[in-house]
Amino acid sequence: MYKNEKYLPLDAMKYPRFCGIGTFMRLPHQKDVSEVDIAIAGVPFDTGATHRIGARFGPEGIRQHSRLLRYYNPAQKVHLFKHITALDYGDFSIMPGYIYDSFDMITEQAYELFKQDIIPIFMGGGHEVSFPLLRAAYKQHGEVALIHFDAHTDLWEGYFGGKDMNGTPFRRAYEQNILDVAHSIQVGIRGPLYDEDDYTISEKLGFQMIDGPALHEMGMKACIQEIQKRVGNKKAYVTFDIDFLDPVFAPGTGTPEVGGFTGYEALQLIRGLKGLDIIGFDIVEVNPSFDHAGVTCGMAANMMYEFMSLVALRNKEAP
Amino acid sequence: MYKNEKYLPLDAMKYPRFCGIGTFMRLPHQKDVSEVDIAIAGVPFDTGATHRIGARFGPEGIRQHSRLLRYYNPAQKVHLFKHITALDYGDFSIMPGYIYDSFDMITEQAYELFKQDIIPIFMGGGHEVSFPLLRAAYKQHGEVALIHFDAHTDLWEGYFGGKDMNGTPFRRAYEQNILDVAHSIQVGIRGPLYDEDDYTISEKLGFQMIDGPALHEMGMKACIQEIQKRVGNKKAYVTFDIDFLDPVFAPGTGTPEVGGFTGYEALQLIRGLKGLDIIGFDIVEVNPSFDHAGVTCGMAANMMYEFMSLVALRNKEAP
Amino acid sequence: MYKNEKYLPLDAMKYPRFCGIGTFMRLPHQKDVSEVDIAIAGVPFDTGATHRIGARFGPEGIRQHSRLLRYYNPAQKVHLFKHITALDYGDFSIMPGYIYDSFDMITEQAYELFKQDIIPIFMGGGHEVSFPLLRAAYKQHGEVALIHFDAHTDLWEGYFGGKDMNGTPFRRAYEQNILDVAHSIQVGIRGPLYDEDDYTISEKLGFQMIDGPALHEMGMKACIQEIQKRVGNKKAYVTFDIDFLDPVFAPGTGTPEVGGFTGYEALQLIRGLKGLDIIGFDIVEVNPSFDHAGVTCGMAANMMYEFMSLVALRNKEAP
Amino acid sequence: MYKNEKYLPLDAMKYPRFCGIGTFMRLPHQKDVSEVDIAIAGVPFDTGATHRIGARFGPEGIRQHSRLLRYYNPAQKVHLFKHITALDYGDFSIMPGYIYDSFDMITEQAYELFKQDIIPIFMGGGHEVSFPLLRAAYKQHGEVALIHFDAHTDLWEGYFGGKDMNGTPFRRAYEQNILDVAHSIQVGIRGPLYDEDDYTISEKLGFQMIDGPALHEMGMKACIQEIQKRVGNKKAYVTFDIDFLDPVFAPGTGTPEVGGFTGYEALQLIRGLKGLDIIGFDIVEVNPSFDHAGVTCGMAANMMYEFMSLVALRNKEAP
Amino acid sequence: MYKNEKYLPLDAMKYPRFCGIGTFMRLPHQKDVSEVDIAIAGVPFDTGATHRIGARFGPEGIRQHSRLLRYYNPAQKVHLFKHITALDYGDFSIMPGYIYDSFDMITEQAYELFKQDIIPIFMGGGHEVSFPLLRAAYKQHGEVALIHFDAHTDLWEGYFGGKDMNGTPFRRAYEQNILDVAHSIQVGIRGPLYDEDDYTISEKLGFQMIDGPALHEMGMKACIQEIQKRVGNKKAYVTFDIDFLDPVFAPGTGTPEVGGFTGYEALQLIRGLKGLDIIGFDIVEVNPSFDHAGVTCGMAANMMYEFMSLVALRNKEAP
Amino acid sequence: MYKNEKYLPLDAMKYPRFCGIGTFMRLPHQKDVSEVDIAIAGVPFDTGATHRIGARFGPEGIRQHSRLLRYYNPAQKVHLFKHITALDYGDFSIMPGYIYDSFDMITEQAYELFKQDIIPIFMGGGHEVSFPLLRAAYKQHGEVALIHFDAHTDLWEGYFGGKDMNGTPFRRAYEQNILDVAHSIQVGIRGPLYDEDDYTISEKLGFQMIDGPALHEMGMKACIQEIQKRVGNKKAYVTFDIDFLDPVFAPGTGTPEVGGFTGYEALQLIRGLKGLDIIGFDIVEVNPSFDHAGVTCGMAANMMYEFMSLVALRNKEAP
């Protein structure tokens, strides 16, 4: 009945959901990924934070609030564990305070996952981790289209004289030619900027951008069509900065921007990625220190769940 | 001018709303209900919690945040105390930790209210209390149609080997034939499930179900029409699980599910029950330990106020 | 490039946004306003609070969460400091506990700003401060149209035997004939009232009122048209009570009313004031004691930013 | 067995302590005090706050956290309700924002209690309420010795040009000759002052003062001896400002001063008042907005309980 | 160098302490205890809560805040992992809401540990779990002396008509003759009681009791001597209710009692158990819902660490 | 009367303490230090955090909670502004994420203060900032004795392969021979360590260490004597890590260790430094994200105030 009984969450009928070691979804924790479709890995690095800091506790927070996730997703009409196997890989080894050493460590560890032909789901950490993660994706898959949900383009040249902060990952990735820019899209961008160039930079570099007000205006369904059209049949990597959501839906983050989106809208967008050839997913900038009652962490856990469901659906439809 | 001057909230012009003993809406507290239309009673029982627990403090929390409610409801265009009399009955006696003893105690005490031909408004407690409350309703009114707002069907067979938790009340009620299932409806159901059967069970047992995504799609007005059509002129009982709301609108609850509804949407739905023959109302799963600034408790208090307004409207229109 | 280099926020490339003395937007703090277009002043008076109190810390809270604001507003397509100069004037001297002395002090200090032909932005404090602020506006500008966003009309006759609380400022202003009522409008009014008269009073006194449910129904764009039509080319003063927002978007306030509006809706409304002849702006009832993660304070700071952008746009288009 | 069965808390064996209307200790709420020894009354007035404000919610907060109090006090070895009768009188009517009207209202209502020869326990509100309370005490009892626990002398001449704030009650009382200064004592005074005179003023006016460092040095037992010696057989009134405690033991207050005392030390001091002829007690400056998990409110409730125990002991020993 | 390299916490030099799956102290999680001295097990059962509830999240909370614990304990001068092996066993399977089923399940699972001749450390859950845990201890070890730190005797006959709540475990244990009462001691008892009998019951049943005020008076060193003398060379079981601590040191608990003890005093007491023949340890009533910044959970984790150090010391001194 | 009227806090009689821009103690903010004795500077750098991070907000948090400080210190019997002049210098420019660039920037900016012969008070930031601060002190004053209050020695060799984190500043300073180790002392050290060497390292390198248990045992007065004896007439620098305090007295910090000290004990120690030749002071590891009601920040502000009082006393006694 299940794809593999070894890779199931702790049985909720014997161990109510508040019981047990807090892995993601209470899945098994192991380093051997040879039998699974999906590996969930924490990347608790936040040295690149330009404002509020503490996303290093993001993986712990998300795991803690993933206890309520269950097997069957009625919105996507798929039973996850009939079609996928998954595990919690634990966290990557990183070196807080040391950006470049850590980037190398992250790329190396992420590549260990990518190269085994599984789909990794990464929990940041700050958005700076997406750059070394994309380097690893590139190593395995070549150029990938970026599907980027965020309040910020994260295409800044640098900050304070440094070049690698949570506002720069995609500029660095762009410079290294590891993105398939022509099929990449940024969604939800909004909020005050240093200059007008910060707004035009996305399209200038070749990305498509749907900014926040435009997204409010067009609605989620139209946006899904834009994404599907833009990405087409290219290999894609999804990066979700939790500050895409309105600060009220994600208080636990570092650089909140008002005028954002609801949890339901975010769920719609992820569900709308159905059919795309996605090779990896990250969710970043979850900072439990500023969360309340787990609304941010719980939302992040659900986004990951919806992404897992996409993979399950794909396996179900094309086993 | 008022229906009965004895049953008014404390005078806010002499005692500002932060003053005075914290009964619901600062109404009089007494056990004699012989002169009133509505009795508000707490049912602080939460032993059936499957995840976060603490709804035993729900009644206290709701009362505390009901201080801002006032006499005239401009949305429903009715002055409550010109058309109804109401009081705070206090809390039921219960036995925490002892489910079956408590269920019997709850049924008995609720029946004391129902049998005096008043409309009770119950503040839970966990959703398990709806089962003994419905038993009491049945004793007085026979089968009632259920109007059920919730993220979950609460039709589970059982948990952990036990049969009575906050996910089972309507299964038990169904089994005891105390519901008029053919006129019952469940609204807002969403979130991960153990299995596909958990999703289809509602309609399989004969309920109508409008799930969360469907409700988002159709909007509140269409939903109101569905409810009105389904219930018709049958006697109905309304049960409102606060987790119908999005976790951001109701952080203070036990099993939050993302992708839910706003406070305004919930208000619209309650206001849309106008004209139905409702014999009782409960609001459950309010857990102040996880609330912030009273947003959950205040929302619950307002839902009760809107329900009281429905009764006032009915009395006004058909005195 | 900038209108005046002396009046810029602290340089974020040298001093990351978490650094430096917490003036509004990290602008210079000085009392000499002779060179600026806009002065931002705190009015930390809250003695008129009828329920939760503590808006005296509103200015500190808003300043603290204004650190993330930047120069260029992509939604309004304007670079603020190319077109305006602004500073943080600090707080007015007030006498907590002494309403009438404080009102006189506030009027006097506000007039010092108005008379220098600048546009002041005031941070309350409770809504009672709008009355002395309007007296000062009148002294300089004569009758002004009121554009009033709020959950409450604040047109009450009085409370508890006193006449000046946070629910009365516009009744007092009306009585003193300092408002151009025929061009004034109140938007967002909702929630339980003492009596039906509290609802009809607005139109009875000559204001236009768009209540909460009506606003939900018509949407923001239609509302903007109503405001533009009502105010026309009259001099106008904007007062924004943070409880216009839903309690979930503004938990940090004194008399929250459920069923309110989102942050994005509020942003849309402010942006929609483009082209009007606005001579001053206040934002009131921000109470940091009940806020979480700065969602309320940050929202207030952004509203002020959008208003500053309106002024910048005006200067840009008609220098 | 009990002094009067009518005046007992709700039965905890039938109604667990989280149940029921939140009166103090779940005692009966009524306005008729003719049969009781002790009446507990809230005085939710805080207009005199010089810094953090919100003590108007003090009575509600204390009542909420008084649910755990029980009949028998093992520390004082007395069963309260075998020797006393008590009730919750509710809150006084006050006029927030209007100091002098409110002072008159408070004096009048407090005198209604004093004149019936009962011992009132008042829950503030800010410390400014002690002045009108003492006026009422004086009217019934003449000059009373003051036993004053606080971080501040509250003997300031005035603030901001006004004369009645939470730092002035005992200066006003001194000026009106309603204190028996020669038998009065202030304990726990500490923290930065405006000037040296603020420190010497206490003894200059004739009070005895044991400041914070002195109290740390001498210990609670020696302090108790000093109080007993100072007060002797005079009629005394006890006023307890919760900021006597260290901010860690009472975060929920308006002007916290570091270097204070523990909860246990405060309990020792109240217990040490045994044998004195105390005619009234107030506990002030409890501000639930800044409390956490009820540590401040719970401490206040326990202080009141210890004071009730003193009265019970007196009745027991000299019935 | 280490006793067994397999049983070490995650390497903090490669994985900073905020990284990795949150087992206790980041020790390995496995069910096979055949190679270890100590097994740490969660018992997340809280159905017996008489007031605040939620200790089911105690194990998760303690694990989360155990990340800062390190190998060498300078206070006890012992390096833990040179002398002991330990693991995180995970949580016991329990049935929330069903007391008697759960008690049987707990006894059975605990006996699985005891019988393998290891020393278990249990994390509650409510204090009711100590009764089934002691039944398991008895099955392996026979009668054990109880070393009981608590604000309450937990010797109540019953509550609300039921017999098994968090205030009754030692009465039930007493009745079943599984305690060596003559060598048992209760320390820290304080706070209001239902009746005088609740105070005398401890000694009446044969326990030694050092109540809270007595402990404050005698100090920790004298108390340690009393415990050592009382227990002597008997097999002993230590149960530590976190409410032994003052509510300020343990806000995260269910029935806080003021006038308690500091964290340092608790550490002293545990360290003072050196040399006793302790066969098991539990720490109960940790409720993270009411904690702040992990002060309660962190304190609990440290108590467990000190207990582990006692075992390490014993092994070091008598290998 | 005052040493210089230009350098006084905002007048609290005109601007109540909740008013005005939040500089430290509401002192003037300027960069010109030529006329002052003391400059208060923020060093909001926290990239070296090994566990919880966010001390970058320390300066803002301390400033916010310094509003209650007043002119006269009764504990030290000195009026500050009769004997000193002081200002708030604002924050240093730093580069978050870039340790070595930032260290150079900090040293340079701190030296700008030291070289003008004033006494700087630095607000961290993490403890890593003490190393570049000491380099600056050395440049001006040569070797200084270190008076170090902390739960940790901060003498670690390195972490995770890097050498500069918040646990290493004094090891680096030691290696660079900028400390007068023979007159240096570390006080309050406690908590679990990686190895025994971490405990003995302090004395091995030549520091005197009074660990936590020893300090509890000897008391503050004896400790003061030890410090005075150790430091003698050498130039000294005081560094105060807020985690010297018990986690309950300083929840807002990064690596809390239980079993610490009270606020009053810390005040006693600072006051006990009277007479020493102190050339600078820093207070570090204040992390407002984990604070509650300002207890940590307020404590830090008071420590700085006590240090300012020491300087005032010195000026008073030897002008």
Coordinates of C-alpha atoms in Angstrom, one line a residue, chain A residues 1-2 12-18 64-65 67-75 77 79 82 221 248-251 262-264 267-268 271 292-295 298-299 302 305, chain B residues 49-52 152 156 158-161 190-197 199 211-214 216-217 246-249 251-252 254-260 289-292:
Chain A
M1 CA 0.0 0.0 0.0
Y2 CA 2.8 2.4 0.9
A12 CA 0.0 8.9 15.1
M13 CA -2.4 6.3 16.4
K14 CA 0.3 5.0 18.8
Y15 CA 2.2 8.2 19.2
P16 CA -0.1 11.2 19.2
R17 CA 1.4 14.0 17.2
F18 CA 2.9 15.9 20.1
Q64 CA 8.6 21.6 15.5
H65 CA 5.5 22.9 13.7
R67 CA 3.9 17.6 13.5
L68 CA 0.4 18.2 12.3
L69 CA 1.1 17.2 8.7
R70 CA -0.6 14.0 7.6
Y71 CA -0.4 11.5 4.8
Y72 CA -3.2 12.6 2.4
N73 CA -3.4 16.0 0.8
P74 CA -7.1 16.6 -0.2
A75 CA -6.3 19.8 -2.0
K77 CA -5.8 14.8 -4.1
H79 CA -1.6 10.4 -0.7
K82 CA 1.8 5.8 -1.6
K221 CA -4.7 31.9 -11.2
V248 CA 0.9 39.2 9.6
F249 CA 1.1 35.8 8.0
A250 CA 4.8 35.5 8.6
P251 CA 5.8 37.7 11.5
T262 CA -2.0 35.4 2.6
G263 CA -1.2 31.9 3.4
Y264 CA -4.0 30.6 1.1
L267 CA -0.7 27.6 -1.1
Q268 CA -2.5 28.3 -4.4
R271 CA -0.2 23.9 -6.0
H292 CA 3.9 33.7 17.4
A293 CA 2.1 30.4 18.1
G294 CA 4.0 28.9 15.2
V295 CA 2.0 30.7 12.5
G298 CA 3.5 26.1 10.5
M299 CA 3.0 27.9 7.2
N302 CA 2.8 23.4 4.9
Y305 CA 4.2 19.6 2.4
Chain B
A49 CA -7.5 17.3 22.8
T50 CA -5.4 15.4 20.2
H51 CA -2.7 18.1 19.9
R52 CA -2.4 21.4 21.7
H152 CA -12.0 19.3 10.2
W156 CA -13.1 10.2 12.9
G158 CA -11.4 7.2 17.1
Y159 CA -7.9 7.9 18.1
F160 CA -5.1 6.0 19.8
G161 CA -7.6 3.3 20.6
R190 CA -9.3 21.5 4.8
G191 CA -5.8 20.4 5.6
P192 CA -3.8 17.2 5.6
L193 CA -5.6 14.0 6.5
Y194 CA -4.6 10.5 7.5
D195 CA -6.2 9.0 4.4
E196 CA -8.5 9.8 1.5
D197 CA -11.4 8.2 3.4
Y199 CA -12.1 13.3 3.2
D211 CA -14.4 22.2 1.7
G212 CA -12.0 25.1 2.2
P213 CA -10.8 25.5 -1.4
A214 CA -14.4 25.3 -2.6
H216 CA -12.6 30.2 -1.2
E217 CA -13.7 29.7 -4.8
D246 CA -7.0 30.9 9.3
P247 CA -4.3 30.4 12.0
V248 CA -3.4 34.1 11.7
F249 CA -7.0 35.1 12.6
P251 CA -3.7 31.6 16.7
G252 CA -5.2 30.5 20.0
G254 CA -5.3 23.4 19.2
T255 CA -5.0 22.1 15.6
P256 CA -4.5 25.1 13.4
E257 CA -4.8 24.5 9.6
V258 CA -3.3 27.0 7.2
G259 CA -5.3 28.3 4.2
G260 CA -8.3 29.3 6.3
S289 CA -2.5 30.1 25.9
F290 CA -1.7 30.5 22.2
D291 CA -3.6 33.7 21.6
H292 CA -2.0 37.2 21.2

